[in-house]
PDB file of C-alpha atoms in Angstrom:
ATOM      1  CA  MET U   4       0.000   0.000   0.000  1.00 41.00           C
ATOM      2  CA  SER U   5       1.403   3.425  -0.960  1.00 49.00           C
ATOM      3  CA  GLU U   6       1.783   6.223   1.573  1.00 51.00           C
ATOM      4  CA  GLU U   7      -0.922   8.166  -0.270  1.00 47.00           C
ATOM      5  CA  SER U   8      -3.301   5.205   0.069  1.00 41.00           C
ATOM      6  CA  GLN U   9      -2.519   4.924   3.764  1.00 40.00           C
ATOM      7  CA  ILE U  10      -3.262   8.593   4.272  1.00 43.00           C
ATOM      8  CA  ALA U  11      -6.411   8.471   2.171  1.00 40.00           C
ATOM      9  CA  ALA U  12      -7.620   5.570   4.294  1.00 35.00           C
ATOM     10  CA  ALA U  13      -7.125   7.687   7.399  1.00 36.00           C
ATOM     11  CA  LEU U  14      -9.383  10.465   6.173  1.00 39.00           C
ATOM     12  CA  PRO U  15     -13.105  10.475   6.807  1.00 34.00           C
ATOM     13  CA  PRO U  16     -15.199  10.831   3.616  1.00 35.00           C
ATOM     14  CA  ALA U  17     -16.084  14.448   4.362  1.00 37.00           C
ATOM     15  CA  ALA U  18     -12.808  15.536   5.971  1.00 40.00           C
ATOM     16  CA  THR U  19     -12.402  19.267   6.401  1.00 37.00           C
ATOM     17  CA  GLN U  20      -9.437  21.347   7.439  1.00 40.00           C
ATOM     18  CA  ASP U  21     -10.945  21.667  10.900  1.00 41.00           C
ATOM     19  CA  THR U  22     -11.166  17.914  11.371  1.00 42.00           C
ATOM     20  CA  LYS U  23      -8.168  16.128  12.857  1.00 48.00           C
ATOM     21  CA  PRO U  24      -8.027  12.487  11.743  1.00 51.00           C
ATOM     22  CA  ASP U  25      -7.420   9.724  14.240  1.00 52.00           C
ATOM     23  CA  ALA U  26      -3.691   8.957  14.278  1.00 50.00           C
ATOM     24  CA  SER U  27      -4.451   5.300  14.933  1.00 49.00           C
ATOM     25  CA  ASN U  28      -5.832   5.008  11.392  1.00 53.00           C
ATOM     26  CA  THR U  29      -2.770   6.252   9.515  1.00 57.00           C
ATOM     27  CA  GLY U  30      -1.728   2.799   8.333  1.00 66.00           C
ATOM     28  CA  LEU U  31       1.676   3.437   9.938  1.00 72.00           C
ATOM     29  CA  ARG U  32       2.717   1.225  12.827  1.00 69.00           C
ATOM     30  CA  PRO U  33       3.294   3.430  15.878  1.00 67.00           C
ATOM     31  CA  ILE U  34       6.821   3.343  17.297  1.00 54.00           C
ATOM     32  CA  GLU U  35       6.515   1.691  20.683  1.00 59.00           C
ATOM     33  CA  ARG U  36      10.269   1.409  21.220  1.00 57.00           C
ATOM     34  CA  PHE U  37      12.992   2.568  18.840  1.00 55.00           C
ATOM     35  CA  ASN U  38      14.966  -0.168  17.124  1.00 57.00           C
ATOM     36  CA  SER U  39      18.070   1.838  18.049  1.00 56.00           C
ATOM     37  CA  ASP U  40      16.969   2.310  21.668  1.00 56.00           C
ATOM     38  CA  GLU U  41      19.821   0.240  23.096  1.00 56.00           C
ATOM     39  CA  ARG U  42      22.211   2.938  21.886  1.00 53.00           C
ATOM     40  CA  LEU U  43      20.638   5.529  24.183  1.00 55.00           C
ATOM     41  CA  SER U  44      22.131   4.025  27.349  1.00 53.00           C
ATOM     42  CA  ARG U  45      25.626   4.157  25.819  1.00 56.00           C
ATOM     43  CA  ILE U  46      25.473   7.802  24.782  1.00 58.00           C
ATOM     44  CA  VAL U  47      27.370  10.305  26.898  1.00 55.00           C
ATOM     45  CA  PRO U  48      25.166  13.308  26.176  1.00 55.00           C
ATOM     46  CA  GLN U  49      26.494  16.738  25.288  1.00 55.00           C
ATOM     47  CA  THR U  50      22.970  17.988  25.874  1.00 58.00           C
ATOM     48  CA  ASP U  51      20.141  16.198  27.615  1.00 60.00           C
ATOM     49  CA  SER U  52      16.785  17.508  26.562  1.00 72.00           C
ATOM     50  CA  GLY U  53      13.507  15.985  25.598  1.00 78.00           C
ATOM     51  CA  ALA U  54      11.559  16.577  22.412  1.00 87.00           C
ATOM     52  CA  VAL U  55       8.617  15.111  20.560  1.00 89.00           C
ATOM     53  CA  ALA U  56       9.092  13.475  17.189  1.00 90.00           C
ATOM     54  CA  SER U  57       6.026  13.668  14.965  1.00 90.00           C
ATOM     55  CA  TYR U  58       5.682  11.734  11.742  1.00 93.00           C
ATOM     56  CA  CYS U  59       3.058  11.157   9.068  1.00 95.00           C
ATOM     57  CA  SER U  60       5.157   9.457   6.372  1.00 96.00           C
ATOM     58  CA  LYS U  61       6.592   5.978   6.233  1.00 95.00           C
ATOM     59  CA  PHE U  62      10.108   7.264   5.539  1.00 97.00           C
ATOM     60  CA  ALA U  63      10.079   9.526   8.603  1.00 96.00           C
ATOM     61  CA  ARG U  64       8.702   6.736  10.780  1.00 94.00           C
ATOM     62  CA  ASP U  65      11.259   4.175   9.609  1.00 94.00           C
ATOM     63  CA  PHE U  66      14.197   6.592   9.808  1.00 95.00           C
ATOM     64  CA  LEU U  67      13.338   7.687  13.334  1.00 94.00           C
ATOM     65  CA  ASP U  68      12.804   4.102  14.427  1.00 90.00           C
ATOM     66  CA  ALA U  69      16.011   2.653  13.009  1.00 90.00           C
ATOM     67  CA  ASN U  70      18.498   5.504  12.866  1.00 93.00           C
ATOM     68  CA  LEU U  71      17.820   8.377  15.279  1.00 92.00           C
ATOM     69  CA  TYR U  72      19.692   6.995  18.300  1.00 90.00           C
ATOM     70  CA  PHE U  73      22.331   5.310  16.137  1.00 92.00           C
ATOM     71  CA  CYS U  74      23.178   8.710  14.662  1.00 94.00           C
ATOM     72  CA  SER U  75      22.962  10.360  18.084  1.00 92.00           C
ATOM     73  CA  ALA U  76      25.574   7.947  19.437  1.00 90.00           C
ATOM     74  CA  LYS U  77      27.878   8.654  16.494  1.00 93.00           C
ATOM     75  CA  PHE U  78      27.406  12.419  16.834  1.00 94.00           C
ATOM     76  CA  THR U  79      28.608  12.419  20.442  1.00 91.00           C
ATOM     77  CA  VAL U  80      31.927  10.775  19.567  1.00 91.00           C
ATOM     78  CA  ALA U  81      32.539  12.574  16.258  1.00 94.00           C
ATOM     79  CA  ARG U  82      35.711  14.636  16.126  1.00 94.00           C
ATOM     80  CA  GLY U  83      37.775  16.628  13.631  1.00 95.00           C
ATOM     81  CA  GLY U  84      37.014  16.187   9.960  1.00 96.00           C
ATOM     82  CA  LYS U  85      33.968  14.042  10.634  1.00 97.00           C
ATOM     83  CA  VAL U  86      32.309  16.924  12.500  1.00 96.00           C
ATOM     84  CA  LYS U  87      33.068  19.213   9.550  1.00 96.00           C
ATOM     85  CA  ALA U  88      31.649  16.698   7.068  1.00 97.00           C
ATOM     86  CA  LEU U  89      28.463  16.325   9.120  1.00 98.00           C
ATOM     87  CA  ASP U  90      28.033  20.072   9.553  1.00 97.00           C
ATOM     88  CA  GLU U  91      28.414  20.636   5.794  1.00 97.00           C
ATOM     89  CA  ALA U  92      25.892  17.890   5.038  1.00 97.00           C
ATOM     90  CA  PHE U  93      23.424  19.426   7.486  1.00 98.00           C
ATOM     91  CA  ARG U  94      23.865  22.899   5.982  1.00 98.00           C
ATOM     92  CA  GLU U  95      23.318  21.634   2.452  1.00 98.00           C
ATOM     93  CA  ALA U  96      20.285  19.556   3.455  1.00 98.00           C
ATOM     94  CA  GLU U  97      18.724  22.384   5.474  1.00 98.00           C
ATOM     95  CA  THR U  98      19.147  24.846   2.586  1.00 98.00           C
ATOM     96  CA  TRP U  99      17.705  22.343   0.110  1.00 98.00           C
ATOM     97  CA  PHE U 100      14.692  21.506   2.284  1.00 98.00           C
ATOM     98  CA  ASP U 101      13.923  25.180   2.966  1.00 98.00           C
ATOM     99  CA  ALA U 102      13.961  25.915  -0.780  1.00 98.00           C
ATOM    100  CA  MET U 103      11.826  22.908  -1.659  1.00 98.00           C
ATOM    101  CA  VAL U 104       9.236  23.496   1.067  1.00 98.00           C
ATOM    102  CA  HIS U 105       8.954  27.136   0.022  1.00 98.00           C
ATOM    103  CA  SER U 106       8.625  26.194  -3.649  1.00 97.00           C
ATOM    104  CA  PHE U 107       5.810  23.719  -3.107  1.00 97.00           C
ATOM    105  CA  THR U 108       3.899  25.744  -0.523  1.00 96.00           C
ATOM    106  CA  GLU U 109       3.751  28.561  -3.089  1.00 96.00           C
ATOM    107  CA  ARG U 110       1.962  26.298  -5.580  1.00 97.00           C
ATOM    108  CA  HIS U 111      -1.764  25.719  -5.779  1.00 97.00           C
ATOM    109  CA  GLN U 112      -2.758  23.250  -3.076  1.00 96.00           C
ATOM    110  CA  PHE U 113      -5.778  21.361  -1.868  1.00 96.00           C
ATOM    111  CA  GLU U 114      -5.170  20.915   1.861  1.00 95.00           C
ATOM    112  CA  PHE U 115      -6.759  18.256   4.022  1.00 94.00           C
ATOM    113  CA  PRO U 116      -5.951  16.915   7.499  1.00 93.00           C
ATOM    114  CA  LEU U 117      -3.093  14.465   7.877  1.00 93.00           C
ATOM    115  CA  ALA U 118      -2.754  12.178  10.871  1.00 91.00           C
ATOM    116  CA  TYR U 119       0.517  12.557  12.757  1.00 93.00           C
ATOM    117  CA  ILE U 120       1.876  10.176  15.371  1.00 93.00           C
ATOM    118  CA  ASP U 121       3.944  11.599  18.234  1.00 93.00           C
ATOM    119  CA  ILE U 122       6.672   9.902  20.238  1.00 90.00           C
ATOM    120  CA  PRO U 123       8.986  11.419  22.886  1.00 90.00           C
ATOM    121  CA  VAL U 124      12.701  11.359  22.104  1.00 90.00           C
ATOM    122  CA  LYS U 125      15.933  12.284  23.883  1.00 88.00           C
ATOM    123  CA  ILE U 126      18.184  14.872  22.246  1.00 90.00           C
ATOM    124  CA  THR U 127      21.774  14.210  23.341  1.00 86.00           C
ATOM    125  CA  HIS U 128      23.689  16.349  20.836  1.00 90.00           C
ATOM    126  CA  GLN U 129      23.000  19.471  18.789  1.00 93.00           C
ATOM    127  CA  PHE U 130      23.347  17.421  15.595  1.00 95.00           C
ATOM    128  CA  ALA U 131      20.590  15.122  16.870  1.00 94.00           C
ATOM    129  CA  GLY U 132      18.339  18.154  17.210  1.00 94.00           C
ATOM    130  CA  ARG U 133      19.188  19.203  13.662  1.00 96.00           C
ATOM    131  CA  LEU U 134      18.495  15.691  12.415  1.00 97.00           C
ATOM    132  CA  LEU U 135      15.087  15.670  14.077  1.00 96.00           C
ATOM    133  CA  ARG U 136      14.289  19.041  12.466  1.00 96.00           C
ATOM    134  CA  LEU U 137      15.282  17.643   9.061  1.00 97.00           C
ATOM    135  CA  VAL U 138      12.911  14.711   9.503  1.00 97.00           C
ATOM    136  CA  ARG U 139      10.160  17.188  10.373  1.00 96.00           C
ATOM    137  CA  LYS U 140      11.012  19.159   7.221  1.00 98.00           C
ATOM    138  CA  TYR U 141      10.773  15.929   5.249  1.00 98.00           C
ATOM    139  CA  ASP U 142       7.212  15.490   6.479  1.00 98.00           C
ATOM    140  CA  ARG U 143       6.418  19.153   5.736  1.00 97.00           C
ATOM    141  CA  LEU U 144       7.613  18.569   2.175  1.00 98.00           C
ATOM    142  CA  PHE U 145       5.723  15.271   2.050  1.00 98.00           C
ATOM    143  CA  ALA U 146       2.524  17.096   3.029  1.00 97.00           C
ATOM    144  CA  ALA U 147       3.104  20.085   0.728  1.00 98.00           C
ATOM    145  CA  THR U 148       3.729  17.896  -2.324  1.00 98.00           C
ATOM    146  CA  LEU U 149       0.737  15.719  -1.431  1.00 97.00           C
ATOM    147  CA  PHE U 150      -1.509  18.791  -1.255  1.00 97.00           C
ATOM    148  CA  CYS U 151      -0.098  19.994  -4.592  1.00 98.00           C
ATOM    149  CA  SER U 152      -0.741  16.574  -6.085  1.00 97.00           C
ATOM    150  CA  ALA U 153      -4.359  16.727  -4.906  1.00 96.00           C
ATOM    151  CA  ALA U 154      -4.696  20.136  -6.581  1.00 97.00           C
ATOM    152  CA  GLY U 155      -2.990  18.982  -9.775  1.00 97.00           C
ATOM    153  CA  SER U 156      -0.073  21.431  -9.476  1.00 97.00           C
ATOM    154  CA  VAL U 157       2.571  18.700  -9.337  1.00 97.00           C
ATOM    155  CA  SER U 158       2.813  15.483 -11.333  1.00 97.00           C
ATOM    156  CA  SER U 159       3.198  12.148  -9.616  1.00 96.00           C
ATOM    157  CA  THR U 160       6.595  11.719 -11.291  1.00 97.00           C
ATOM    158  CA  GLU U 161       7.893  15.087 -10.062  1.00 97.00           C
ATOM    159  CA  ARG U 162       6.602  14.410  -6.559  1.00 98.00           C
ATOM    160  CA  GLU U 163       8.221  10.990  -6.448  1.00 98.00           C
ATOM    161  CA  GLU U 164      11.557  12.397  -7.639  1.00 98.00           C
ATOM    162  CA  VAL U 165      11.487  15.211  -5.079  1.00 98.00           C
ATOM    163  CA  MET U 166      10.687  12.861  -2.203  1.00 98.00           C
ATOM    164  CA  GLN U 167      13.439  10.467  -3.289  1.00 98.00           C
ATOM    165  CA  LEU U 168      15.919  13.354  -3.236  1.00 98.00           C
ATOM    166  CA  ALA U 169      14.605  14.412   0.185  1.00 98.00           C
ATOM    167  CA  ALA U 170      15.107  10.913   1.576  1.00 98.00           C
ATOM    168  CA  LYS U 171      18.593  10.807   0.063  1.00 98.00           C
ATOM    169  CA  ARG U 172      19.553  14.051   1.824  1.00 98.00           C
ATOM    170  CA  ILE U 173      18.658  12.634   5.226  1.00 98.00           C
ATOM    171  CA  SER U 174      20.007   9.155   4.549  1.00 97.00           C
ATOM    172  CA  GLY U 175      23.301  10.738   3.478  1.00 97.00           C
ATOM    173  CA  ILE U 176      23.792  12.073   7.001  1.00 98.00           C
ATOM    174  CA  HIS U 177      23.223   8.590   8.393  1.00 97.00           C
ATOM    175  CA  LEU U 178      25.875   7.248   6.000  1.00 97.00           C
ATOM    176  CA  LEU U 179      28.373   9.896   7.142  1.00 97.00           C
ATOM    177  CA  CYS U 180      27.911   8.671  10.711  1.00 95.00           C
ATOM    178  CA  ILE U 181      29.106   5.157   9.951  1.00 94.00           C
ATOM    179  CA  PRO U 182      32.869   5.605   9.273  1.00 94.00           C
ATOM    180  CA  ASP U 183      35.124   6.303  12.248  1.00 93.00           C
ATOM    181  CA  ASN U 184      36.744   9.698  12.847  1.00 94.00           C
ATOM    182  CA  ASP U 185      40.048   8.578  11.313  1.00 94.00           C
ATOM    183  CA  LYS U 186      38.335   7.969   7.976  1.00 95.00           C
ATOM    184  CA  TYR U 187      37.980  11.738   7.441  1.00 96.00           C
ATOM    185  CA  ALA U 188      40.589  14.347   6.557  1.00 96.00           C
ATOM    186  CA  ALA U 189      40.657  17.618   8.492  1.00 94.00           C
ATOM    187  CA  ASP U 190      38.704  19.364   5.724  1.00 94.00           C
ATOM    188  CA  GLY U 191      35.826  16.885   6.067  1.00 95.00           C
ATOM    189  CA  THR U 192      36.545  14.807   2.962  1.00 94.00           C
ATOM    190  CA  ARG U 193      36.622  11.012   3.107  1.00 93.00           C
ATOM    191  CA  LEU U 194      40.104   9.562   3.013  1.00 92.00           C
ATOM    192  CA  PRO U 195      40.690   7.191   0.072  1.00 87.00           C
ATOM    193  CA  ASN U 196      40.876   3.415   0.340  1.00 66.00           C
ATOM    194  CA  ASN U 197      38.943   3.219   3.618  1.00 46.00           C
ATOM    195  CA  HIS U 198      36.153   0.771   2.976  1.00 48.00           C
ATOM    196  CA  ASP U 199      36.206  -0.946   6.351  1.00 47.00           C
ATOM    197  CA  MET U 200      33.263   0.916   7.833  1.00 44.00           C
ATOM    198  CA  LYS U 201      32.509   0.082  11.444  1.00 45.00           C
ATOM    199  CA  ASP U 202      29.240   0.271  13.326  1.00 42.00           C
TER     200      ASP U 202
END
């Protein structure tokens, strides 16, 4: 079942903008416990604050479930060139998402309520906070393109391509987390001939 079908199934037949759909009918399995939860106990936090992660798309749900605390653990031990590489990736992704969200929210839209599921999370590093904000921006873009699709101002092909690029931006940060600090030069570039990535 596509994400659009899941969302359509969550909407009542006469849904209005003032009606909030029941989050239990999204078609998405709620996150009861993160798959990467065991990492949380091993993180030495640089910050220790709580936040709420909200998601309405399958990508956001799956990324939060599998990768949020994995990345958080890697952020806390990142040093040198790896920090620079991560910061650059965040800057590029944030700029791209801001431009895309603005572009699609300026188009003709037919808005309708989307069901979001909330789950509390621990933010142990400033990069983790930025990652959570990127996932939220993914869902904002997901919603904006969906509303444009409903209004006929974006084709299904364009929407699919944009969402694939959006997922790639966030997944790229996860991939940067995997290599150890010594796999990065001081300028943030990956050192050559280092394929032995460690968890």
